[in-house]
PDB file of C-alpha atoms and ligand atoms in Angstrom:
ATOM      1  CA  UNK A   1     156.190  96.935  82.409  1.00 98.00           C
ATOM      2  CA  UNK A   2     155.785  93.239  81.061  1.00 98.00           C
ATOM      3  CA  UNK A   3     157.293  90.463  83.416  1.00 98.00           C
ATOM      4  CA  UNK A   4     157.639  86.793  81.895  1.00 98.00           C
ATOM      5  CA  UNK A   5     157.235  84.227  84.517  1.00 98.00           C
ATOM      6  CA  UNK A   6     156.254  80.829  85.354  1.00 98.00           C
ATOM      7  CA  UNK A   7     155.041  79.535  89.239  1.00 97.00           C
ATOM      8  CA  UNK A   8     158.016  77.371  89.976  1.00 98.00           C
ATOM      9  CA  UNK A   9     161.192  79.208  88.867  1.00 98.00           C
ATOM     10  CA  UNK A  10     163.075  80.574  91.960  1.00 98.00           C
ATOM     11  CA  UNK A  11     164.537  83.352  89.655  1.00 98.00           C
ATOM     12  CA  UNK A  12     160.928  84.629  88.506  1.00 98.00           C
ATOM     13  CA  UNK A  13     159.988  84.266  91.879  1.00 98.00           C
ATOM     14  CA  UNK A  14     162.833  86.446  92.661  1.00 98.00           C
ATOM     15  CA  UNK A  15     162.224  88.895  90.842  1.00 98.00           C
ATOM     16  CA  UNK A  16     158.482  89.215  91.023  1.00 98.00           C
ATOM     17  CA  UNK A  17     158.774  89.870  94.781  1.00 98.00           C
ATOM     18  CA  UNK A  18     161.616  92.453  94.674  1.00 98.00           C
ATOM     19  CA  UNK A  19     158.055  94.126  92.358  1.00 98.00           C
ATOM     20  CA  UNK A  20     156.238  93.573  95.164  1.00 98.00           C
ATOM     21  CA  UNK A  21     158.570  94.726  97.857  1.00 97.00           C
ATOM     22  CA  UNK A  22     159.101  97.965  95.601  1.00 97.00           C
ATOM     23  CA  UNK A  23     155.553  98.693  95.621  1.00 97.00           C
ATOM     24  CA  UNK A  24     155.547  98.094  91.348  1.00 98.00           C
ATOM     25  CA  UNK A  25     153.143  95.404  91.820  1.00 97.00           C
ATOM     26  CA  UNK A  26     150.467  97.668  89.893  1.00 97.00           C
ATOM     27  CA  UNK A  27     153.175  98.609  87.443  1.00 97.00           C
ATOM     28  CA  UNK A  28     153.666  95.288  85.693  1.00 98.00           C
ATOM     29  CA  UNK A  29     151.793  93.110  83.753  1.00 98.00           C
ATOM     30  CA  UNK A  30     152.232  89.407  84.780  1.00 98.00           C
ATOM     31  CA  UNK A  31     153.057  87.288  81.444  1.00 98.00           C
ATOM     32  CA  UNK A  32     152.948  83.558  82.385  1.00 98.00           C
ATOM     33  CA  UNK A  33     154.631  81.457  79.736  1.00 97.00           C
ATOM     34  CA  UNK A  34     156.608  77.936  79.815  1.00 97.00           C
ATOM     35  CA  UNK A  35     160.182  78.858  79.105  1.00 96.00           C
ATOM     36  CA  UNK A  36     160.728  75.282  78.004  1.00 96.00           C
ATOM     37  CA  UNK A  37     158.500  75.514  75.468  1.00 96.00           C
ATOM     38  CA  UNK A  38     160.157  78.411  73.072  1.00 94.00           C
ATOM     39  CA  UNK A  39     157.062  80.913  74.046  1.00 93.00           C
ATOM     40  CA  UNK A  40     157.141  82.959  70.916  1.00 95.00           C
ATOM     41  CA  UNK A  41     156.643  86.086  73.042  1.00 95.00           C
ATOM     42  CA  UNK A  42     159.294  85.366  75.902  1.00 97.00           C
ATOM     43  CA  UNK A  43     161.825  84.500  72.563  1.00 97.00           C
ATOM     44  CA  UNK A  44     161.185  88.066  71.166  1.00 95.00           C
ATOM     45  CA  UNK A  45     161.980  89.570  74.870  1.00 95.00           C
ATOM     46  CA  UNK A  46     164.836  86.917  75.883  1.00 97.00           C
ATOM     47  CA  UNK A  47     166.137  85.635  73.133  1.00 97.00           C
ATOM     48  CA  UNK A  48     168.373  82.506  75.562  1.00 98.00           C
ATOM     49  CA  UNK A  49     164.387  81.917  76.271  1.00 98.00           C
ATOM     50  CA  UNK A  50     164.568  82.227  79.886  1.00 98.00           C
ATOM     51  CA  UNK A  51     162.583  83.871  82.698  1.00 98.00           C
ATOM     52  CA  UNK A  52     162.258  85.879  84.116  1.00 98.00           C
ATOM     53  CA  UNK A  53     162.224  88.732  81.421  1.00 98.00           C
ATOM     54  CA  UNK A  54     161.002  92.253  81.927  1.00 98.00           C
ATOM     55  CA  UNK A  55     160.250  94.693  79.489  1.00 98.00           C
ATOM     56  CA  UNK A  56     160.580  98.008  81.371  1.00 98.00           C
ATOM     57  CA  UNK A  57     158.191 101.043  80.652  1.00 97.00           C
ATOM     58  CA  UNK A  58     160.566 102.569  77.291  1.00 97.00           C
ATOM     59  CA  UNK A  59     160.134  99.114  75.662  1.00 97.00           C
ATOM     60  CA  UNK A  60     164.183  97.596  76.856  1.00 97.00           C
ATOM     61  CA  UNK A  61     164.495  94.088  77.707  1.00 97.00           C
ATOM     62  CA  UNK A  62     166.113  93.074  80.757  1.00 98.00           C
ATOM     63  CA  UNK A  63     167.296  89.238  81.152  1.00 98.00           C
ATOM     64  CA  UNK A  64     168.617  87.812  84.555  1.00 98.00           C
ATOM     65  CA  UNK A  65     166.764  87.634  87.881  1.00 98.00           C
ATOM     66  CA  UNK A  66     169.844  89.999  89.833  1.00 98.00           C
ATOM     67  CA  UNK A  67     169.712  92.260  86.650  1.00 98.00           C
ATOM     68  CA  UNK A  68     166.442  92.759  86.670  1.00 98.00           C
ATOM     69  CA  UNK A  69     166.226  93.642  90.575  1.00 98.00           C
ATOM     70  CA  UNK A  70     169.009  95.560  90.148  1.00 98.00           C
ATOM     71  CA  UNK A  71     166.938  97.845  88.030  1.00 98.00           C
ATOM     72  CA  UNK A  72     163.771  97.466  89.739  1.00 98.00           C
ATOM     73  CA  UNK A  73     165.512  99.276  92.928  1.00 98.00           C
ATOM     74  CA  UNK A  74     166.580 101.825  90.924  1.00 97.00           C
ATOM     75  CA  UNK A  75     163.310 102.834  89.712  1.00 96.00           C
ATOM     76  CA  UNK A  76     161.538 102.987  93.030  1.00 95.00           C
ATOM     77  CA  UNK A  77     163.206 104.561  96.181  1.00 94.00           C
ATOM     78  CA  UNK A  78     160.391 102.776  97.735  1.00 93.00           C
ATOM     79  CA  UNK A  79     162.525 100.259 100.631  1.00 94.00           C
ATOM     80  CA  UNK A  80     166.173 100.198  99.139  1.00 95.00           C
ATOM     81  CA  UNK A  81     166.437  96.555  98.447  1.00 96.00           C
ATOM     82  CA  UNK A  82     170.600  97.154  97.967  1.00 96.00           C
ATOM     83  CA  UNK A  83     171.300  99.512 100.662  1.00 93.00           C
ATOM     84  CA  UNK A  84     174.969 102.022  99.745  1.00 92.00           C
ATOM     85  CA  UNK A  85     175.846 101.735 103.772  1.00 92.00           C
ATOM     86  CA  UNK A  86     175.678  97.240 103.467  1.00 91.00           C
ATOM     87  CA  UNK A  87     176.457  97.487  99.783  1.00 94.00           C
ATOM     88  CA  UNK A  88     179.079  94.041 100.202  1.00 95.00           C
ATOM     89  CA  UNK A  89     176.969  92.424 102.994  1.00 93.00           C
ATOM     90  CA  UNK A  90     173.825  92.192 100.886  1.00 95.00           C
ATOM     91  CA  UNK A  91     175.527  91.201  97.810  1.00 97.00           C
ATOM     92  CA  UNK A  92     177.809  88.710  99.346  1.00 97.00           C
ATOM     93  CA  UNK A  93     174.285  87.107 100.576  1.00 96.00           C
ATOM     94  CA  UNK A  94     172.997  87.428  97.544  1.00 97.00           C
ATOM     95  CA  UNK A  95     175.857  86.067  95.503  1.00 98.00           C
ATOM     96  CA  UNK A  96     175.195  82.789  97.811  1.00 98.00           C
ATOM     97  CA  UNK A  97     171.618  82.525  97.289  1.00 98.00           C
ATOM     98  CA  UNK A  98     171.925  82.519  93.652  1.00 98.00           C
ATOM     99  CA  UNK A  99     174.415  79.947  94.440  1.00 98.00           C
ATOM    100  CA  UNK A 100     172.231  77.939  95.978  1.00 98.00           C
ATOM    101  CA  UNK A 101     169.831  78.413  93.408  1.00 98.00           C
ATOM    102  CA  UNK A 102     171.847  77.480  90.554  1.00 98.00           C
ATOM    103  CA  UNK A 103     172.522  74.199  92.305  1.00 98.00           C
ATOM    104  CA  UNK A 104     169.324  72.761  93.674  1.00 98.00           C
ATOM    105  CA  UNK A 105     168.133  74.265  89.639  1.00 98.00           C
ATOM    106  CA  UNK A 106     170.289  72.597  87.786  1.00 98.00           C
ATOM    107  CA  UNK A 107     170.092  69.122  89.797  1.00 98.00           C
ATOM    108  CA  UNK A 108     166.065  69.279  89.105  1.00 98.00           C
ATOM    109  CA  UNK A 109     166.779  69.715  85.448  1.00 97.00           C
ATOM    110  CA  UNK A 110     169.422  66.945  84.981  1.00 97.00           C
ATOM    111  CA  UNK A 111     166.925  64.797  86.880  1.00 97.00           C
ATOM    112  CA  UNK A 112     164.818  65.198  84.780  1.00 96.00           C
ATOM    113  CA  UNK A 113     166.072  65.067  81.324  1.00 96.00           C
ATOM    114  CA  UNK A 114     168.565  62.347  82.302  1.00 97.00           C
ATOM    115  CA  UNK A 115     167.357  60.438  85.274  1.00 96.00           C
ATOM    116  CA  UNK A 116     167.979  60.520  88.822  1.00 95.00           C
ATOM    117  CA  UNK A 117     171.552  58.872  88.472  1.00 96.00           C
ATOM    118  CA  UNK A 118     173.117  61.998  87.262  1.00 95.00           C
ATOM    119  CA  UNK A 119     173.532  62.878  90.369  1.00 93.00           C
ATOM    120  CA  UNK A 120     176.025  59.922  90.796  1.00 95.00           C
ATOM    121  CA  UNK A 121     177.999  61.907  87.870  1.00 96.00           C
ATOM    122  CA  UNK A 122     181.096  64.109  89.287  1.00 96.00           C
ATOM    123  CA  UNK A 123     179.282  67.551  88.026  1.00 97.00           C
ATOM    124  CA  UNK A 124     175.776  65.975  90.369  1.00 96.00           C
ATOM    125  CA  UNK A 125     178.181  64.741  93.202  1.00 97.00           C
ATOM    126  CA  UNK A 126     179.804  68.314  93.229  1.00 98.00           C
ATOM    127  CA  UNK A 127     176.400  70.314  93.152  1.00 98.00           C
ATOM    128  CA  UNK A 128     175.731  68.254  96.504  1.00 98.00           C
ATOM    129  CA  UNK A 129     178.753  69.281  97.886  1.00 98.00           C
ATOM    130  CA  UNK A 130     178.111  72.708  96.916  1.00 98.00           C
ATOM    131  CA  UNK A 131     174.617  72.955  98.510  1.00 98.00           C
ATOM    132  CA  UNK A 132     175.527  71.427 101.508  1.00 98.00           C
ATOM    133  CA  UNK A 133     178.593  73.809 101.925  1.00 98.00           C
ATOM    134  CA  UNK A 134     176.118  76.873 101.271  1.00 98.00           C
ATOM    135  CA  UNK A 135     173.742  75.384 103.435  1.00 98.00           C
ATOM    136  CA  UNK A 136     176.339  75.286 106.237  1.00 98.00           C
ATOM    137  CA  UNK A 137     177.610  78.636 105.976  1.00 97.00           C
ATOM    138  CA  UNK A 138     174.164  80.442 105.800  1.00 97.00           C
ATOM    139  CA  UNK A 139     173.298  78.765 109.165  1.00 95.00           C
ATOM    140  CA  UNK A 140     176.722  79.746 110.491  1.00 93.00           C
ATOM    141  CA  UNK A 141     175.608  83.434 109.387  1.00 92.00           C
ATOM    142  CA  UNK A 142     172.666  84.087 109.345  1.00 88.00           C
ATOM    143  CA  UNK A 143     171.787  84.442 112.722  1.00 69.00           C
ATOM    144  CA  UNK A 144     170.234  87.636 113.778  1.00 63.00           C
ATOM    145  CA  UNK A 145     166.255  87.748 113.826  1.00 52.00           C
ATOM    146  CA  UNK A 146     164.345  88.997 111.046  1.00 51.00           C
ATOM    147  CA  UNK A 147     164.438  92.411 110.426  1.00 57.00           C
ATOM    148  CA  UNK A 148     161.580  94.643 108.786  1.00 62.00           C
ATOM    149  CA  UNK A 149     163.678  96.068 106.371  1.00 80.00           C
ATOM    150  CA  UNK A 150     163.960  92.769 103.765  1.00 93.00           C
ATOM    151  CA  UNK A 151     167.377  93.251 101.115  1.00 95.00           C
ATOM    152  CA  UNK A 152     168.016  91.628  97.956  1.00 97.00           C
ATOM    153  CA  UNK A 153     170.460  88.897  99.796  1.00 97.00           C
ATOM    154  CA  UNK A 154     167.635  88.042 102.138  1.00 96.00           C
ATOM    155  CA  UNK A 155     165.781  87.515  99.907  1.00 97.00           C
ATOM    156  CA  UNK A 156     167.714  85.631  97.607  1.00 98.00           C
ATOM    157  CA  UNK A 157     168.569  83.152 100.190  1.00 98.00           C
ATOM    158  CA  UNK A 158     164.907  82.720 101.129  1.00 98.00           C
ATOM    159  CA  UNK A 159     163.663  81.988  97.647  1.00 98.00           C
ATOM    160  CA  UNK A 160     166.873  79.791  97.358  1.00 98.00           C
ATOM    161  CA  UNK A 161     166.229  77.557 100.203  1.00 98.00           C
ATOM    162  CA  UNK A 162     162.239  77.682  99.691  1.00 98.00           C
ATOM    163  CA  UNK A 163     163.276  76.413  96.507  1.00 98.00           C
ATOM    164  CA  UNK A 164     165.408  73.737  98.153  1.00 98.00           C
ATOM    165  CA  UNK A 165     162.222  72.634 100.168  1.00 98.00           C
ATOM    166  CA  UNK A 166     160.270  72.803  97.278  1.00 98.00           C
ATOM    167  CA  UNK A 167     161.766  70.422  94.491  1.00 98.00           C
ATOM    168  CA  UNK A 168     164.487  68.227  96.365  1.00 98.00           C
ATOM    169  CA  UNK A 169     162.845  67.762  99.912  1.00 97.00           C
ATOM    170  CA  UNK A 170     165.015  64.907 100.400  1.00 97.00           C
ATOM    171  CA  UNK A 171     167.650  67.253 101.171  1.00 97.00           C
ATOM    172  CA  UNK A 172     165.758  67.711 104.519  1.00 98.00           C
ATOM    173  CA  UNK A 173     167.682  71.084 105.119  1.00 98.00           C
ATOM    174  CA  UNK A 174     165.175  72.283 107.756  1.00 98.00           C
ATOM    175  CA  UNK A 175     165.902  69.256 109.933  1.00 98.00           C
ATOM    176  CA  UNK A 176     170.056  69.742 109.601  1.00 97.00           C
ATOM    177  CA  UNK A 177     169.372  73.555 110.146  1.00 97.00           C
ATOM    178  CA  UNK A 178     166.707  74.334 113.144  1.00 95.00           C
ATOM    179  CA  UNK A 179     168.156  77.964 113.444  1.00 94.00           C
ATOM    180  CA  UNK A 180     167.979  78.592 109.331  1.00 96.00           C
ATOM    181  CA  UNK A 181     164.635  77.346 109.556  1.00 96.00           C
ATOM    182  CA  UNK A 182     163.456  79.656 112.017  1.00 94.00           C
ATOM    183  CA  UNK A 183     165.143  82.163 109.970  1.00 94.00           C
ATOM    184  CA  UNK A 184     163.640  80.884 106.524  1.00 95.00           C
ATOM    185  CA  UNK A 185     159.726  80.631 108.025  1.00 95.00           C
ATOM    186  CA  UNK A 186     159.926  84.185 109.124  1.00 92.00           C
ATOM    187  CA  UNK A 187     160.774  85.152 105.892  1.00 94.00           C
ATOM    188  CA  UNK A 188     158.053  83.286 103.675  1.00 96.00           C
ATOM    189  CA  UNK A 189     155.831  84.708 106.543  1.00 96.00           C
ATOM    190  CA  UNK A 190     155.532  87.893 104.648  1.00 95.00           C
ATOM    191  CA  UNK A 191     153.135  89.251 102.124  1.00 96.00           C
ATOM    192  CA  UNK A 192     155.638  89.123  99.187  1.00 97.00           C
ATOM    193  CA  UNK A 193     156.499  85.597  99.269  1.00 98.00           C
ATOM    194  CA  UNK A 194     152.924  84.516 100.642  1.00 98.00           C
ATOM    195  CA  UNK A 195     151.389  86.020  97.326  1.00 98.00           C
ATOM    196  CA  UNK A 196     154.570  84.151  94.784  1.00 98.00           C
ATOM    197  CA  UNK A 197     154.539  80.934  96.971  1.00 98.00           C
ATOM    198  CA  UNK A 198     155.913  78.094  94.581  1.00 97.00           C
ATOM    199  CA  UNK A 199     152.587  75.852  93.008  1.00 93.00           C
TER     200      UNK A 199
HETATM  201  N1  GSH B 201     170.691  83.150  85.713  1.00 75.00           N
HETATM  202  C1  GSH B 201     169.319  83.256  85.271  1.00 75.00           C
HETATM  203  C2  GSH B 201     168.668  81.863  85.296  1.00 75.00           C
HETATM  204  C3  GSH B 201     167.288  81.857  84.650  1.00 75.00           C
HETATM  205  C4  GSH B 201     166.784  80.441  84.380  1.00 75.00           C
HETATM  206  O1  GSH B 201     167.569  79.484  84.304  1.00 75.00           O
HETATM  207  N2  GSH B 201     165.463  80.317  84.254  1.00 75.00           N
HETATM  208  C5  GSH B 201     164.883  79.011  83.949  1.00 75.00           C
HETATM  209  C6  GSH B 201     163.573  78.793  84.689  1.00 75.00           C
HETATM  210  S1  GSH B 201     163.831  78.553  86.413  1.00 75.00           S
HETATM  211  C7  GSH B 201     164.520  78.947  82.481  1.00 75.00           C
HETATM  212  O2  GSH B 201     163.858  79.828  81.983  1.00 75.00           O
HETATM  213  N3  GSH B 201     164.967  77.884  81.801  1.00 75.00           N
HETATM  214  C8  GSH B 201     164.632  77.646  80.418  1.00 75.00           C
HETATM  215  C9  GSH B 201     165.846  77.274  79.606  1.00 75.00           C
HETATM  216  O3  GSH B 201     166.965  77.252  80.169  1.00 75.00           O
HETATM  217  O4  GSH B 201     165.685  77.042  78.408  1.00 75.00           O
HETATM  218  C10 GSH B 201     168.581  84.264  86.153  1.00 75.00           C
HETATM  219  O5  GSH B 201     169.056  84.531  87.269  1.00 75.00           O
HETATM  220  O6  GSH B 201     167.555  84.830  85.725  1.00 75.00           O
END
């Protein structure tokens, strides 16, 4: 398999641990490109030219980061990352981390091609709201300690808000949220997202 992939996209990132989690680490081929550059080889496999991208082992293409994991825990039963008996829990989770993804993503990009007073715009004022909503409710829930089996919500959430840390630190989540920190450092503890930390 073929994964396209930059260091500082949360949805690569994403993906390339759900690999790792999976044990398919060996099984893939890591193709670093710069999406915003119209990589002639990440066009061919993803023609919106986003990562991540995979091309699986019979030569299919596979676009979106929840897609792709999707797949990736079907082709292992190596540590189910969507478990049948939590099905709704994990995705619910997982529906808010790419949530919270979508909003700290998109804020970086309009701050960058148009300047940090987008964010005074009503789409920039509503992504704030947004993330501070999603921040709220994942500290309301996610409570219990971390446990050694890691799903695709979990990890979602952790990529989300390591994201969050990452490229708008002025957000200071960590400070508003002891408990979610706690939560967040003992998932970034682990192998998977020590070896894809953001660079
Ligand atoms: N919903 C997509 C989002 C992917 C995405 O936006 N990737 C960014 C990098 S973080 C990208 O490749 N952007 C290039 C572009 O939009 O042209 C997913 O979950 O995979």
């Amino acid at each position: 398999m073929e994964l396209y992939l930059n260091a500082t996209s949360p949805y690569a990132r994403l993906a390339r641990i759900v690999l790792i989690e999976k044990g398919l680490a060996e099984a893939v081929t890591l193709k670093w490109c710069d999406p915003w550059a119209d990589d002639a080889a990440l066009l061919k496999a993803n023609p919106a030219g986003r990562i991540p991208a995979l091309i699986t082992e019979d030569g299919t293409t596979l676009s979106e980061s929840m897609l792709i994991a999707v797949y990736l825990d079907g082709v292992s039963p190596n540590k189910p990352m969507i478990p049948s008996t939590c099905l709704g829990d994990v995705l619910h989770l997982a529906g808010l981390g790419q949530n919270l993804m979508d909003a700290a993503f998109t804020t970086v990009i309009a701050r960058k091609h148009y300047g940090n007073e987008i964010e005074e715009s009503e789409l920039g004022l509503r992504r704030q709201r947004a993330i501070q909503r999603i921040l709220k409710q994942l500290d309301g829930e996610l409570k219990k300690t971390f446990a050694s089996s890691v799903n695709l919500g979990e990890i979602a959430i952790a990529v989300a808000l390591d994201y969050l840390a990452f490229r708008l630190p002025e957000v200071r989540w960590k400070e508003a949220y002891p408990q979610l920190q706690v939560w967040h450092a003992g998932m970034v503890a682990t192998k998977s997202f020590q070896q894809t930390a953001f660079c």
